[in-house]
Amino acid sequence: MTDIRATATPPFRLSMLVNDQRYRSLTFQVIVFILVMAAAWWLVDNTIRNLALMGKSFDFGFLFQRAGYDIPQTPIPYTADDSHLRASVVGLLNTLIVAVLGCIAATVLGVIVGVSRLSKNWLFARLMTVFVEIFRNMPLLLWILIIYAVFTEILPPPNAFRGEAATSGMILFDHVALTNRYTALPTLGMTNDPGSLDLGARITFNWATIAFVVALVGGWIVRRMIRAWAQDVQDRTGSRPTTWWMSLAVMILPSLLLIWYFGLHLVPPSLQGFNFTGGLNVSNSLVALWLALTLYTAAFIAEIVRAGILAVSRGQSEAAFALGLRPNRTMSLVILPQALRVIIPPLISQYLNLTKNSSLAIAVGYMDLRGTLGGTTLNQTGRELEAIVLMMLTYLVLSLIISAGMNVFNARVKLKER
Amino acid sequence: MKKSVFLGTAAAATLLAGMGMAQEGSTLTQVKERDELNCGVNTGLVGFAAPDASGNWTGFDVAYCRALAAAVLGDPAKVKFVPTTGQTRFTALSSGEVDVLARNSTWTYSRDTDLNLDFVGVNYYDGQGFMVRSDLGVTSAKELDGATICIQTGTTTELNLADYFRANNMAYTPVNIDSNAEGEQQYMAGACDAYTTDASGLAATRAAFADPETHIILPEIISKEPLGPAVRHGDSNWGDIARWTLNALIAAEEYGVTSRNIEELVRSSENPEVQRLLGTTDELGAMMGLDAEWARRAILAGGNYGEIFAANIGEQTPIGLARGLNAQWTQGGLLYAPPFR
């Protein structure tokens, strides 16, 4: 056999690179590779030469200079004396806030709409179709601007809440005020404040917050143990012990105890001077951006959910009904687990879209990463290239992290092949 | 074969890289070859730069661009106005999209040095102020503690505001906006208590309101804002042309040369300074690559500095700005053109 091949192999000629099937694909790959590298080299070379021509350098020293501007919404303490780096981090956190809020709300709304579109109620299903078609077929930027403009023009200014002859009143037992600048929410106050944990760089966590997180996570773990025990008892004896009151207790009781211990109460906002103070003012730019991102992305998620459910063959639900499962149990035990396999991968893309779309925040003056690093910092320092490159890398890393996290989740729900 | 492909690619890439290197040749040559001046202006600030009902750009900054086009190209109409926002203006200039930037831009140290711009002079001495509704009952910027303030992002005003409120130990909530039009809308809807920008910009914005008398501009001026045209760093000759066109307009007012009497002065003026300015004696224009009549055309385009001021933003216009600091040095102002000799 080796003899045959040795005699059949003609000596290598240059023309074989194109004419011989064995080498052709390799040749084209090499050519494409060279072209891509040449293009990349041209871009970099061009950038360097043009930068030199404009007398500009490429360095990130500006990040450590004093920023000098204020940001309306600061998740971590920030003043104008801080560096551009800290301003950028504040912007990144603002991006994350709207992205996380948006992903959660869009998922909830999207699942509801997607399931409702399959409802047997004709009117309800058609209404959901209208919702989906309206929101996914108009540009997101328009939705952001429309919602923001509606808030600005329709809601009253804080001044309207003032004095005896106020033309507007606060809602929810005088705890919430909707104004054309922000929604004034009550904050949480404590009569027994345990102080804060200092993480350095002026980032602090209140011990009470940590205590609540520990209580909730601990409660959740104990609840899992209870369910495992119930399963165990069921396996051995055939009857499942009633556990709902135990689950409820471990989830809620520790929190209630902590609320009593710390003396947790609501502090309503009050109108002082020009604005509401003492509470938490959630700016309309955040609310408008959040709502627009939610509605827009929910329309896409609804379609993904609908497609996922339709992908589960009808025989599955018929079999479940035949076994005597009620419709909601059929949905949660039979259809959804199978539908999730189809739903999760495109859902990842929607989360990534939403996160990147949040950079439209600049349209309503919400200071996200694009508004701080790519906006004011870029402008005040004139470091366009550095700021844009840094911003691109940040969004890239952010997207990769979301993607990685969701892929782990996907690996857990996807069809197990044994 | 492989080798030749590689060489070909490399050669093509080098060629492209060479083409990518824009900005060869001086700005003056480029403008003359194009036969059009690209001038970066505000996206729309009445009195300074805004298109009128028929789409023609008019305003104080626009008039400077027209004078420059008249000096260089001989025709004040040969200008392409490029609207720029506070965020895009310097990039537009440094990338060569515009030849000169006349857009209410403050001359600061870092812009002049770090951003590689050259400010060629000051055409308006301004300062940052605040506008509020008069029914708010506020009479001084010191009473604005806790207020919500609309501010254009990417401007020096943003930094001044932060500094001023810190220095006076007051708090405020900024509402960042992208353009003057958006700021106007937010302010009118009551989404902010005060609107802050350069005092001239406030006056111009207020003039466009339906009820200008119900808004007041607070007396405090919290910063120095010398506004002036800027060019790219590194082309000194183009910088000279931009600088001396502005100086010619200012000097013309000082010497009483107006667009109406200029023809007469060209024939009959005995003043040697005026004669040099108008190019009847000496050849000042040739020193920077222009003809002798460059300044004559610049002044004819829209009048001298005083005429431009009066026509666009002066007390007879809806904007109603007094000359103040922007009067000639002989009138107690700061305008002082170096001698033409």
mmCIF file of N, CA, C and O in Angstrom, chain A residues 126-181:
data_model
loop_
_atom_site.group_PDB
_atom_site.id
_atom_site.type_symbol
_atom_site.label_atom_id
_atom_site.label_comp_id
_atom_site.label_asym_id
_atom_site.label_seq_id
_atom_site.Cartn_x
_atom_site.Cartn_y
_atom_site.Cartn_z
ATOM 1 N N ARG A 126 -53.963 37.911 20.928
ATOM 2 C CA ARG A 126 -53.758 38.923 19.885
ATOM 3 C C ARG A 126 -53.160 40.205 20.468
ATOM 4 O O ARG A 126 -52.323 40.843 19.857
ATOM 5 N N LEU A 127 -53.605 40.562 21.670
ATOM 6 C CA LEU A 127 -53.053 41.751 22.327
ATOM 7 C C LEU A 127 -51.543 41.601 22.514
ATOM 8 O O LEU A 127 -50.761 42.527 22.296
ATOM 9 N N MET A 128 -51.137 40.403 22.916
ATOM 10 C CA MET A 128 -49.713 40.159 23.125
ATOM 11 C C MET A 128 -48.958 40.224 21.800
ATOM 12 O O MET A 128 -47.825 40.697 21.741
ATOM 13 N N THR A 129 -49.607 39.755 20.729
ATOM 14 C CA THR A 129 -48.986 39.856 19.405
ATOM 15 C C THR A 129 -48.749 41.324 19.052
ATOM 16 O O THR A 129 -47.678 41.697 18.573
ATOM 17 N N VAL A 130 -49.755 42.136 19.339
ATOM 18 C CA VAL A 130 -49.616 43.573 19.059
ATOM 19 C C VAL A 130 -48.445 44.156 19.857
ATOM 20 O O VAL A 130 -47.614 44.889 19.329
ATOM 21 N N PHE A 131 -48.363 43.783 21.132
ATOM 22 C CA PHE A 131 -47.261 44.262 21.978
ATOM 23 C C PHE A 131 -45.907 43.908 21.348
ATOM 24 O O PHE A 131 -45.032 44.754 21.193
ATOM 25 N N VAL A 132 -45.777 42.646 20.985
ATOM 26 C CA VAL A 132 -44.503 42.192 20.431
ATOM 27 C C VAL A 132 -44.171 42.947 19.144
ATOM 28 O O VAL A 132 -43.059 43.466 18.970
ATOM 29 N N GLU A 133 -45.158 43.056 18.263
ATOM 30 C CA GLU A 133 -44.862 43.675 16.964
ATOM 31 C C GLU A 133 -44.560 45.156 17.113
ATOM 32 O O GLU A 133 -43.737 45.705 16.388
ATOM 33 N N ILE A 134 -45.227 45.822 18.040
ATOM 34 C CA ILE A 134 -44.972 47.255 18.224
ATOM 35 C C ILE A 134 -43.563 47.470 18.763
ATOM 36 O O ILE A 134 -42.799 48.277 18.243
ATOM 37 N N PHE A 135 -43.194 46.738 19.802
ATOM 38 C CA PHE A 135 -41.944 47.069 20.468
ATOM 39 C C PHE A 135 -40.706 46.563 19.739
ATOM 40 O O PHE A 135 -39.658 47.166 19.825
ATOM 41 N N ARG A 136 -40.844 45.447 19.014
ATOM 42 C CA ARG A 136 -39.602 44.987 18.397
ATOM 43 C C ARG A 136 -39.394 45.598 17.016
ATOM 44 O O ARG A 136 -38.361 45.427 16.407
ATOM 45 N N ASN A 137 -40.391 46.319 16.501
ATOM 46 C CA ASN A 137 -40.261 46.863 15.160
ATOM 47 C C ASN A 137 -40.018 48.367 15.115
ATOM 48 O O ASN A 137 -40.139 48.976 14.070
ATOM 49 N N MET A 138 -39.763 48.960 16.261
ATOM 50 C CA MET A 138 -39.395 50.377 16.249
ATOM 51 C C MET A 138 -38.041 50.524 16.915
ATOM 52 O O MET A 138 -37.723 49.801 17.855
ATOM 53 N N PRO A 139 -37.228 51.485 16.439
ATOM 54 C CA PRO A 139 -35.880 51.621 16.998
ATOM 55 C C PRO A 139 -35.916 51.904 18.498
ATOM 56 O O PRO A 139 -36.764 52.667 18.968
ATOM 57 N N LEU A 140 -34.997 51.281 19.186
ATOM 58 C CA LEU A 140 -34.926 51.426 20.643
ATOM 59 C C LEU A 140 -34.733 52.881 21.060
ATOM 60 O O LEU A 140 -35.334 53.358 22.020
ATOM 61 N N LEU A 141 -33.893 53.596 20.293
ATOM 62 C CA LEU A 141 -33.602 54.992 20.658
ATOM 63 C C LEU A 141 -34.899 55.799 20.721
ATOM 64 O O LEU A 141 -35.089 56.620 21.620
ATOM 65 N N LEU A 142 -35.803 55.553 19.773
ATOM 66 C CA LEU A 142 -37.076 56.286 19.770
ATOM 67 C C LEU A 142 -37.871 55.978 21.032
ATOM 68 O O LEU A 142 -38.462 56.875 21.639
ATOM 69 N N TRP A 143 -37.882 54.704 21.429
ATOM 70 C CA TRP A 143 -38.625 54.350 22.645
ATOM 71 C C TRP A 143 -38.044 55.046 23.863
ATOM 72 O O TRP A 143 -38.773 55.530 24.722
ATOM 73 N N ILE A 144 -36.716 55.072 23.936
ATOM 74 C CA ILE A 144 -36.081 55.739 25.083
ATOM 75 C C ILE A 144 -36.491 57.201 25.123
ATOM 76 O O ILE A 144 -36.925 57.730 26.152
ATOM 77 N N LEU A 145 -36.397 57.868 23.969
ATOM 78 C CA LEU A 145 -36.692 59.303 23.924
ATOM 79 C C LEU A 145 -38.173 59.560 24.214
ATOM 80 O O LEU A 145 -38.514 60.508 24.927
ATOM 81 N N ILE A 146 -39.054 58.708 23.656
ATOM 82 C CA ILE A 146 -40.488 58.916 23.860
ATOM 83 C C ILE A 146 -40.833 58.779 25.343
ATOM 84 O O ILE A 146 -41.496 59.636 25.928
ATOM 85 N N ILE A 147 -40.343 57.708 25.968
ATOM 86 C CA ILE A 147 -40.679 57.481 27.378
ATOM 87 C C ILE A 147 -40.127 58.603 28.248
ATOM 88 O O ILE A 147 -40.802 59.123 29.137
ATOM 89 N N TYR A 148 -38.901 59.024 27.931
ATOM 90 C CA TYR A 148 -38.289 60.111 28.707
ATOM 91 C C TYR A 148 -39.089 61.399 28.536
ATOM 92 O O TYR A 148 -39.366 62.114 29.509
ATOM 93 N N ALA A 149 -39.469 61.693 27.285
ATOM 94 C CA ALA A 149 -40.216 62.922 27.018
ATOM 95 C C ALA A 149 -41.572 62.889 27.726
ATOM 96 O O ALA A 149 -42.019 63.901 28.282
ATOM 97 N N VAL A 150 -42.196 61.711 27.742
ATOM 98 C CA VAL A 150 -43.492 61.600 28.422
ATOM 99 C C VAL A 150 -43.327 61.898 29.912
ATOM 100 O O VAL A 150 -44.082 62.669 30.500
ATOM 101 N N PHE A 151 -42.291 61.330 30.518
ATOM 102 C CA PHE A 151 -42.034 61.604 31.942
ATOM 103 C C PHE A 151 -41.817 63.089 32.177
ATOM 104 O O PHE A 151 -42.357 63.682 33.106
ATOM 105 N N THR A 152 -40.979 63.701 31.326
ATOM 106 C CA THR A 152 -40.616 65.102 31.532
ATOM 107 C C THR A 152 -41.822 66.017 31.359
ATOM 108 O O THR A 152 -42.011 66.965 32.117
ATOM 109 N N GLU A 153 -42.643 65.724 30.345
ATOM 110 C CA GLU A 153 -43.718 66.659 30.015
ATOM 111 C C GLU A 153 -44.972 66.442 30.854
ATOM 112 O O GLU A 153 -45.716 67.381 31.111
ATOM 113 N N ILE A 154 -45.228 65.199 31.275
ATOM 114 C CA ILE A 154 -46.525 64.914 31.906
ATOM 115 C C ILE A 154 -46.458 64.978 33.425
ATOM 116 O O ILE A 154 -47.348 65.510 34.071
ATOM 117 N N LEU A 155 -45.395 64.474 34.011
ATOM 118 C CA LEU A 155 -45.330 64.454 35.470
ATOM 119 C C LEU A 155 -45.066 65.873 35.997
ATOM 120 O O LEU A 155 -44.477 66.698 35.313
ATOM 121 N N PRO A 156 -45.533 66.165 37.204
ATOM 122 C CA PRO A 156 -45.370 67.519 37.746
ATOM 123 C C PRO A 156 -43.951 67.748 38.269
ATOM 124 O O PRO A 156 -43.289 66.791 38.685
ATOM 125 N N PRO A 157 -43.481 68.997 38.247
ATOM 126 C CA PRO A 157 -42.182 69.297 38.873
ATOM 127 C C PRO A 157 -42.316 69.223 40.396
ATOM 128 O O PRO A 157 -43.435 69.287 40.922
ATOM 129 N N PRO A 158 -41.207 69.059 41.116
ATOM 130 C CA PRO A 158 -41.272 68.947 42.581
ATOM 131 C C PRO A 158 -42.002 70.122 43.221
ATOM 132 O O PRO A 158 -42.634 69.976 44.275
ATOM 133 N N ASN A 159 -41.956 71.273 42.564
ATOM 134 C CA ASN A 159 -42.604 72.466 43.099
ATOM 135 C C ASN A 159 -44.097 72.279 43.290
ATOM 136 O O ASN A 159 -44.712 72.891 44.169
ATOM 137 N N ALA A 160 -44.705 71.411 42.454
ATOM 138 C CA ALA A 160 -46.158 71.217 42.506
ATOM 139 C C ALA A 160 -46.582 70.503 43.784
ATOM 140 O O ALA A 160 -47.767 70.442 44.095
ATOM 141 N N PHE A 161 -45.623 69.949 44.526
ATOM 142 C CA PHE A 161 -45.960 69.234 45.756
ATOM 143 C C PHE A 161 -45.886 70.152 46.975
ATOM 144 O O PHE A 161 -46.071 69.732 48.093
ATOM 145 N N ARG A 162 -45.558 71.436 46.742
ATOM 146 C CA ARG A 162 -45.210 72.320 47.841
ATOM 147 C C ARG A 162 -46.446 73.002 48.443
ATOM 148 O O ARG A 162 -47.391 73.320 47.741
ATOM 149 N N GLY A 163 -46.391 73.213 49.734
ATOM 150 C CA GLY A 163 -47.333 74.098 50.419
ATOM 151 C C GLY A 163 -48.730 73.528 50.587
ATOM 152 O O GLY A 163 -48.998 72.352 50.342
ATOM 153 N N GLU A 164 -49.631 74.411 51.059
ATOM 154 C CA GLU A 164 -51.001 74.002 51.350
ATOM 155 C C GLU A 164 -51.765 73.733 50.055
ATOM 156 O O GLU A 164 -52.534 72.801 49.969
ATOM 157 N N ALA A 165 -51.532 74.583 49.063
ATOM 158 C CA ALA A 165 -52.298 74.487 47.822
ATOM 159 C C ALA A 165 -51.550 73.652 46.796
ATOM 160 O O ALA A 165 -51.472 73.997 45.623
ATOM 161 N N ALA A 166 -50.951 72.549 47.252
ATOM 162 C CA ALA A 166 -50.192 71.715 46.332
ATOM 163 C C ALA A 166 -51.101 71.154 45.252
ATOM 164 O O ALA A 166 -52.214 70.721 45.528
ATOM 165 N N THR A 167 -50.626 71.171 44.009
ATOM 166 C CA THR A 167 -51.440 70.659 42.903
ATOM 167 C C THR A 167 -51.190 69.173 42.682
ATOM 168 O O THR A 167 -51.905 68.540 41.932
ATOM 169 N N SER A 168 -50.140 68.641 43.324
ATOM 170 C CA SER A 168 -49.878 67.210 43.188
ATOM 171 C C SER A 168 -49.639 66.616 44.567
ATOM 172 O O SER A 168 -49.171 67.302 45.468
ATOM 173 N N GLY A 169 -49.979 65.346 44.715
ATOM 174 C CA GLY A 169 -49.775 64.707 45.998
ATOM 175 C C GLY A 169 -48.916 63.467 45.867
ATOM 176 O O GLY A 169 -48.789 62.903 44.776
ATOM 177 N N MET A 170 -48.309 63.081 46.973
ATOM 178 C CA MET A 170 -47.506 61.865 46.948
ATOM 179 C C MET A 170 -48.426 60.659 47.034
ATOM 180 O O MET A 170 -49.537 60.750 47.554
ATOM 181 N N ILE A 171 -47.960 59.532 46.509
ATOM 182 C CA ILE A 171 -48.796 58.340 46.497
ATOM 183 C C ILE A 171 -48.265 57.308 47.485
ATOM 184 O O ILE A 171 -47.223 57.527 48.107
ATOM 185 N N LEU A 172 -48.966 56.221 47.651
ATOM 186 C CA LEU A 172 -48.588 55.134 48.561
ATOM 187 C C LEU A 172 -48.327 55.659 49.968
ATOM 188 O O LEU A 172 -47.232 55.556 50.509
ATOM 189 N N PHE A 173 -49.375 56.235 50.576
ATOM 190 C CA PHE A 173 -49.305 56.742 51.949
ATOM 191 C C PHE A 173 -48.192 57.761 52.126
ATOM 192 O O PHE A 173 -47.383 57.682 53.043
ATOM 193 N N ASP A 174 -48.096 58.711 51.168
ATOM 194 C CA ASP A 174 -47.106 59.788 51.256
ATOM 195 C C ASP A 174 -45.672 59.276 51.289
ATOM 196 O O ASP A 174 -44.808 59.860 51.936
ATOM 197 N N HIS A 175 -45.422 58.146 50.609
ATOM 198 C CA HIS A 175 -44.064 57.617 50.616
ATOM 199 C C HIS A 175 -43.361 57.767 49.279
ATOM 200 O O HIS A 175 -42.149 57.687 49.211
ATOM 201 N N VAL A 176 -44.124 57.936 48.210
ATOM 202 C CA VAL A 176 -43.524 57.990 46.877
ATOM 203 C C VAL A 176 -44.038 59.219 46.141
ATOM 204 O O VAL A 176 -45.232 59.514 46.168
ATOM 205 N N ALA A 177 -43.125 59.959 45.523
ATOM 206 C CA ALA A 177 -43.525 61.109 44.716
ATOM 207 C C ALA A 177 -43.016 60.922 43.300
ATOM 208 O O ALA A 177 -41.828 60.696 43.087
ATOM 209 N N LEU A 178 -43.927 60.992 42.344
ATOM 210 C CA LEU A 178 -43.525 60.907 40.935
ATOM 211 C C LEU A 178 -43.375 62.330 40.399
ATOM 212 O O LEU A 178 -44.351 63.068 40.326
ATOM 213 N N THR A 179 -42.165 62.726 40.061
ATOM 214 C CA THR A 179 -41.960 64.072 39.535
ATOM 215 C C THR A 179 -41.354 63.961 38.144
ATOM 216 O O THR A 179 -41.009 62.878 37.698
ATOM 217 N N ASN A 180 -41.232 65.111 37.473
ATOM 218 C CA ASN A 180 -40.673 65.066 36.121
ATOM 219 C C ASN A 180 -39.148 65.025 36.138
ATOM 220 O O ASN A 180 -38.511 65.129 35.095
ATOM 221 N N ARG A 181 -38.559 64.920 37.332
ATOM 222 C CA ARG A 181 -37.100 64.776 37.405
ATOM 223 C C ARG A 181 -36.705 63.374 37.850
ATOM 224 O O ARG A 181 -35.719 62.826 37.398
#
